[in-house]
């Protein structure tokens, strides 16, 4: 299949998009903004729309009938106080993990589209990566040379400065 542009989404976030991640099945797109907000988008194919009634979607201006995919906003989520620096939408558990320049990592409930819990706070900078284990029991975040691991409830499990890892003390 030839890759082609599916859509151009403008004005997603007031001060611009900083990160984006798809759910593993491609049905959800999550974008993070410079003001600390996340937007959760539904991505539908023409087959999905046919099943739901294309006519009603065309009337609501949420789809371009000439495209085989459409993207519509499900919800805007706010809790971070700094730009979003990392996003992950794990395969299981119906959650989103976000990290931000305010030094926080937050777990969001993707089923209910709401804040679930703060996993980490007070990190020295915004994590460049944050994710959840396949089991869903632990979260990891890293920024610069630091790596942090916490339980799903936010309990501290481990931390390491990677530039000194493995060196004799």
mmCIF file of C-alpha atoms in Angstrom:
data_model
loop_
_atom_site.group_PDB
_atom_site.id
_atom_site.type_symbol
_atom_site.label_atom_id
_atom_site.label_comp_id
_atom_site.label_asym_id
_atom_site.label_seq_id
_atom_site.Cartn_x
_atom_site.Cartn_y
_atom_site.Cartn_z
ATOM 1 C CA UNK A 1 0.000 0.000 0.000
ATOM 2 C CA UNK A 2 1.281 3.429 -0.895
ATOM 3 C CA UNK A 3 1.577 5.738 2.087
ATOM 4 C CA UNK A 4 -0.423 8.909 1.735
ATOM 5 C CA UNK A 5 -1.554 11.755 3.872
ATOM 6 C CA UNK A 6 -4.689 10.853 5.780
ATOM 7 C CA UNK A 7 -5.509 14.247 7.267
ATOM 8 C CA UNK A 8 -4.082 17.568 8.309
ATOM 9 C CA UNK A 9 -5.091 18.503 11.833
ATOM 10 C CA UNK A 10 -4.555 22.146 12.653
ATOM 11 C CA UNK A 11 -5.015 23.902 15.961
ATOM 12 C CA UNK A 12 -4.850 20.687 18.010
ATOM 13 C CA UNK A 13 -3.135 22.489 20.857
ATOM 14 C CA UNK A 14 -3.013 26.241 21.393
ATOM 15 C CA UNK A 15 0.788 26.434 21.552
ATOM 16 C CA UNK A 16 1.566 23.426 19.370
ATOM 17 C CA UNK A 17 1.895 19.669 19.563
ATOM 18 C CA UNK A 18 5.005 18.418 21.370
ATOM 19 C CA UNK A 19 4.481 14.615 21.176
ATOM 20 C CA UNK A 20 2.042 12.087 19.703
ATOM 21 C CA UNK A 21 1.422 8.350 20.109
ATOM 22 C CA UNK A 22 -0.995 5.824 18.617
ATOM 23 C CA UNK A 23 -2.662 2.995 20.491
ATOM 24 C CA UNK A 24 -1.292 -0.383 19.361
ATOM 25 C CA UNK A 25 -4.358 -1.060 17.191
ATOM 26 C CA UNK A 26 -4.245 2.426 15.642
ATOM 27 C CA UNK A 27 -7.778 3.337 16.698
ATOM 28 C CA UNK A 28 -6.707 6.031 19.191
ATOM 29 C CA UNK A 29 -4.233 8.892 18.717
ATOM 30 C CA UNK A 30 -3.034 10.845 21.756
ATOM 31 C CA UNK A 31 -1.290 14.197 21.315
ATOM 32 C CA UNK A 32 0.480 16.262 23.940
ATOM 33 C CA UNK A 33 0.739 20.030 23.893
ATOM 34 C CA UNK A 34 3.151 22.742 24.952
ATOM 35 C CA UNK A 35 0.676 23.940 27.600
ATOM 36 C CA UNK A 36 0.523 20.541 29.323
ATOM 37 C CA UNK A 37 -2.720 19.258 27.819
ATOM 38 C CA UNK A 38 -3.415 15.948 26.106
ATOM 39 C CA UNK A 39 -5.964 15.371 23.374
ATOM 40 C CA UNK A 40 -7.409 11.921 22.772
ATOM 41 C CA UNK A 41 -8.542 11.339 19.182
ATOM 42 C CA UNK A 42 -10.606 8.519 17.664
ATOM 43 C CA UNK A 43 -9.231 7.270 14.326
ATOM 44 C CA UNK A 44 -11.824 5.537 12.200
ATOM 45 C CA UNK A 45 -11.616 3.841 8.827
ATOM 46 C CA UNK A 46 -14.291 4.044 6.176
ATOM 47 C CA UNK A 47 -15.423 0.553 7.233
ATOM 48 C CA UNK A 48 -15.868 1.789 10.828
ATOM 49 C CA UNK A 49 -17.890 4.757 9.600
ATOM 50 C CA UNK A 50 -20.062 2.614 7.337
ATOM 51 C CA UNK A 51 -21.013 0.527 10.315
ATOM 52 C CA UNK A 52 -21.950 3.619 12.325
ATOM 53 C CA UNK A 53 -23.688 5.550 9.590
ATOM 54 C CA UNK A 54 -21.583 7.833 7.421
ATOM 55 C CA UNK A 55 -24.450 10.227 6.797
ATOM 56 C CA UNK A 56 -24.709 11.333 10.429
ATOM 57 C CA UNK A 57 -20.958 11.922 10.610
ATOM 58 C CA UNK A 58 -20.966 13.989 7.434
ATOM 59 C CA UNK A 59 -23.779 16.151 8.867
ATOM 60 C CA UNK A 60 -21.721 16.750 12.023
ATOM 61 C CA UNK A 61 -18.669 17.784 9.920
ATOM 62 C CA UNK A 62 -16.463 15.246 11.726
ATOM 63 C CA UNK A 63 -15.439 13.397 8.572
ATOM 64 C CA UNK A 64 -14.388 14.064 5.016
ATOM 65 C CA UNK A 65 -16.217 11.417 2.970
ATOM 66 C CA UNK A 66 -13.437 11.377 0.347
ATOM 67 C CA UNK A 67 -10.891 10.074 2.878
ATOM 68 C CA UNK A 68 -10.747 6.458 3.965
ATOM 69 C CA UNK A 69 -9.985 7.560 7.554
ATOM 70 C CA UNK A 70 -11.276 10.249 9.875
ATOM 71 C CA UNK A 71 -9.965 11.654 13.139
ATOM 72 C CA UNK A 72 -12.257 13.195 15.737
ATOM 73 C CA UNK A 73 -11.563 14.623 19.188
ATOM 74 C CA UNK A 74 -12.842 12.482 22.051
ATOM 75 C CA UNK A 75 -11.599 14.579 24.979
ATOM 76 C CA UNK A 76 -8.988 17.119 26.059
ATOM 77 C CA UNK A 77 -7.275 16.164 29.339
ATOM 78 C CA UNK A 78 -5.463 18.595 31.650
ATOM 79 C CA UNK A 79 -3.339 18.041 34.772
ATOM 80 C CA UNK A 80 0.289 18.794 33.853
ATOM 81 C CA UNK A 81 1.675 22.290 34.446
ATOM 82 C CA UNK A 82 4.397 22.071 31.786
ATOM 83 C CA UNK A 83 4.765 20.936 28.184
ATOM 84 C CA UNK A 84 4.186 17.245 27.501
ATOM 85 C CA UNK A 85 7.565 15.615 26.838
ATOM 86 C CA UNK A 86 6.633 11.924 26.553
ATOM 87 C CA UNK A 87 3.609 9.741 25.826
ATOM 88 C CA UNK A 88 2.942 6.016 25.819
ATOM 89 C CA UNK A 89 -0.219 4.084 25.042
ATOM 90 C CA UNK A 90 0.582 0.545 26.267
ATOM 91 C CA UNK A 91 -0.837 -2.540 24.560
ATOM 92 C CA UNK A 92 -2.934 -3.525 27.580
ATOM 93 C CA UNK A 93 -4.732 -1.887 30.479
ATOM 94 C CA UNK A 94 -6.533 0.924 28.582
ATOM 95 C CA UNK A 95 -4.287 3.690 29.887
ATOM 96 C CA UNK A 96 -2.023 6.497 28.723
ATOM 97 C CA UNK A 97 1.223 7.443 30.490
ATOM 98 C CA UNK A 98 2.427 11.023 30.049
ATOM 99 C CA UNK A 99 5.464 12.905 31.263
ATOM 100 C CA UNK A 100 5.838 16.676 31.310
ATOM 101 C CA UNK A 101 8.288 19.502 31.781
ATOM 102 C CA UNK A 102 6.875 20.116 35.260
ATOM 103 C CA UNK A 103 8.647 16.914 36.383
ATOM 104 C CA UNK A 104 5.510 14.782 36.664
ATOM 105 C CA UNK A 105 4.420 11.463 35.172
ATOM 106 C CA UNK A 106 0.669 10.845 35.077
ATOM 107 C CA UNK A 107 -1.444 7.760 34.415
ATOM 108 C CA UNK A 108 -4.695 8.447 32.514
ATOM 109 C CA UNK A 109 -7.718 6.158 32.195
ATOM 110 C CA UNK A 110 -8.298 5.784 28.457
ATOM 111 C CA UNK A 111 -11.658 4.041 28.937
ATOM 112 C CA UNK A 112 -13.180 6.839 31.031
ATOM 113 C CA UNK A 113 -11.022 9.584 29.480
ATOM 114 C CA UNK A 114 -9.908 11.047 32.790
ATOM 115 C CA UNK A 115 -7.021 11.476 35.209
ATOM 116 C CA UNK A 116 -6.209 8.292 37.105
ATOM 117 C CA UNK A 117 -3.177 9.089 39.298
ATOM 118 C CA UNK A 118 0.127 10.867 39.486
ATOM 119 C CA UNK A 119 2.907 8.284 39.321
ATOM 120 C CA UNK A 120 5.933 10.563 39.749
ATOM 121 C CA UNK A 121 6.461 14.111 40.938
ATOM 122 C CA UNK A 122 9.500 16.317 41.459
ATOM 123 C CA UNK A 123 11.650 14.901 38.674
ATOM 124 C CA UNK A 124 14.484 17.331 37.891
ATOM 125 C CA UNK A 125 13.277 17.735 34.297
ATOM 126 C CA UNK A 126 10.592 16.497 31.950
ATOM 127 C CA UNK A 127 11.073 12.819 31.096
ATOM 128 C CA UNK A 128 12.028 12.115 27.492
ATOM 129 C CA UNK A 129 10.423 8.692 27.886
ATOM 130 C CA UNK A 130 7.780 7.204 30.179
ATOM 131 C CA UNK A 131 6.087 3.830 29.888
ATOM 132 C CA UNK A 132 4.232 1.075 31.716
ATOM 133 C CA UNK A 133 5.380 -2.551 31.998
ATOM 134 C CA UNK A 134 3.434 -5.218 30.096
ATOM 135 C CA UNK A 135 2.115 -6.524 33.414
ATOM 136 C CA UNK A 136 0.885 -3.039 34.292
ATOM 137 C CA UNK A 137 2.493 -3.215 37.720
ATOM 138 C CA UNK A 138 5.395 -0.785 37.207
ATOM 139 C CA UNK A 139 6.127 2.450 35.381
ATOM 140 C CA UNK A 140 9.470 3.763 34.179
ATOM 141 C CA UNK A 141 10.615 7.254 33.209
ATOM 142 C CA UNK A 142 13.951 8.637 32.115
ATOM 143 C CA UNK A 143 15.379 12.090 31.590
ATOM 144 C CA UNK A 144 18.959 12.929 30.815
ATOM 145 C CA UNK A 145 21.031 10.322 32.636
ATOM 146 C CA UNK A 146 18.429 9.472 35.291
ATOM 147 C CA UNK A 147 16.056 6.495 35.277
ATOM 148 C CA UNK A 148 13.168 6.062 37.750
ATOM 149 C CA UNK A 149 10.917 3.051 38.393
ATOM 150 C CA UNK A 150 7.723 3.197 40.475
ATOM 151 C CA UNK A 151 4.821 0.864 41.188
ATOM 152 C CA UNK A 152 1.489 1.477 39.485
ATOM 153 C CA UNK A 153 0.435 3.162 42.735
ATOM 154 C CA UNK A 154 3.373 5.572 42.568
ATOM 155 C CA UNK A 155 5.527 3.879 45.251
ATOM 156 C CA UNK A 156 9.243 4.394 44.609
ATOM 157 C CA UNK A 157 10.968 1.147 43.526
ATOM 158 C CA UNK A 158 14.318 2.173 42.032
ATOM 159 C CA UNK A 159 16.340 4.976 40.589
ATOM 160 C CA UNK A 160 19.715 5.103 38.903
ATOM 161 C CA UNK A 161 21.995 7.672 37.331
ATOM 162 C CA UNK A 162 22.951 5.987 34.082
ATOM 163 C CA UNK A 163 26.212 7.869 33.523
ATOM 164 C CA UNK A 164 27.636 6.165 36.621
ATOM 165 C CA UNK A 165 25.817 2.815 36.357
ATOM 166 C CA UNK A 166 28.221 -0.110 36.441
ATOM 167 C CA UNK A 167 31.207 1.940 37.611
ATOM 168 C CA UNK A 168 32.990 1.036 40.819
ATOM 169 C CA UNK A 169 32.211 3.425 43.655
#
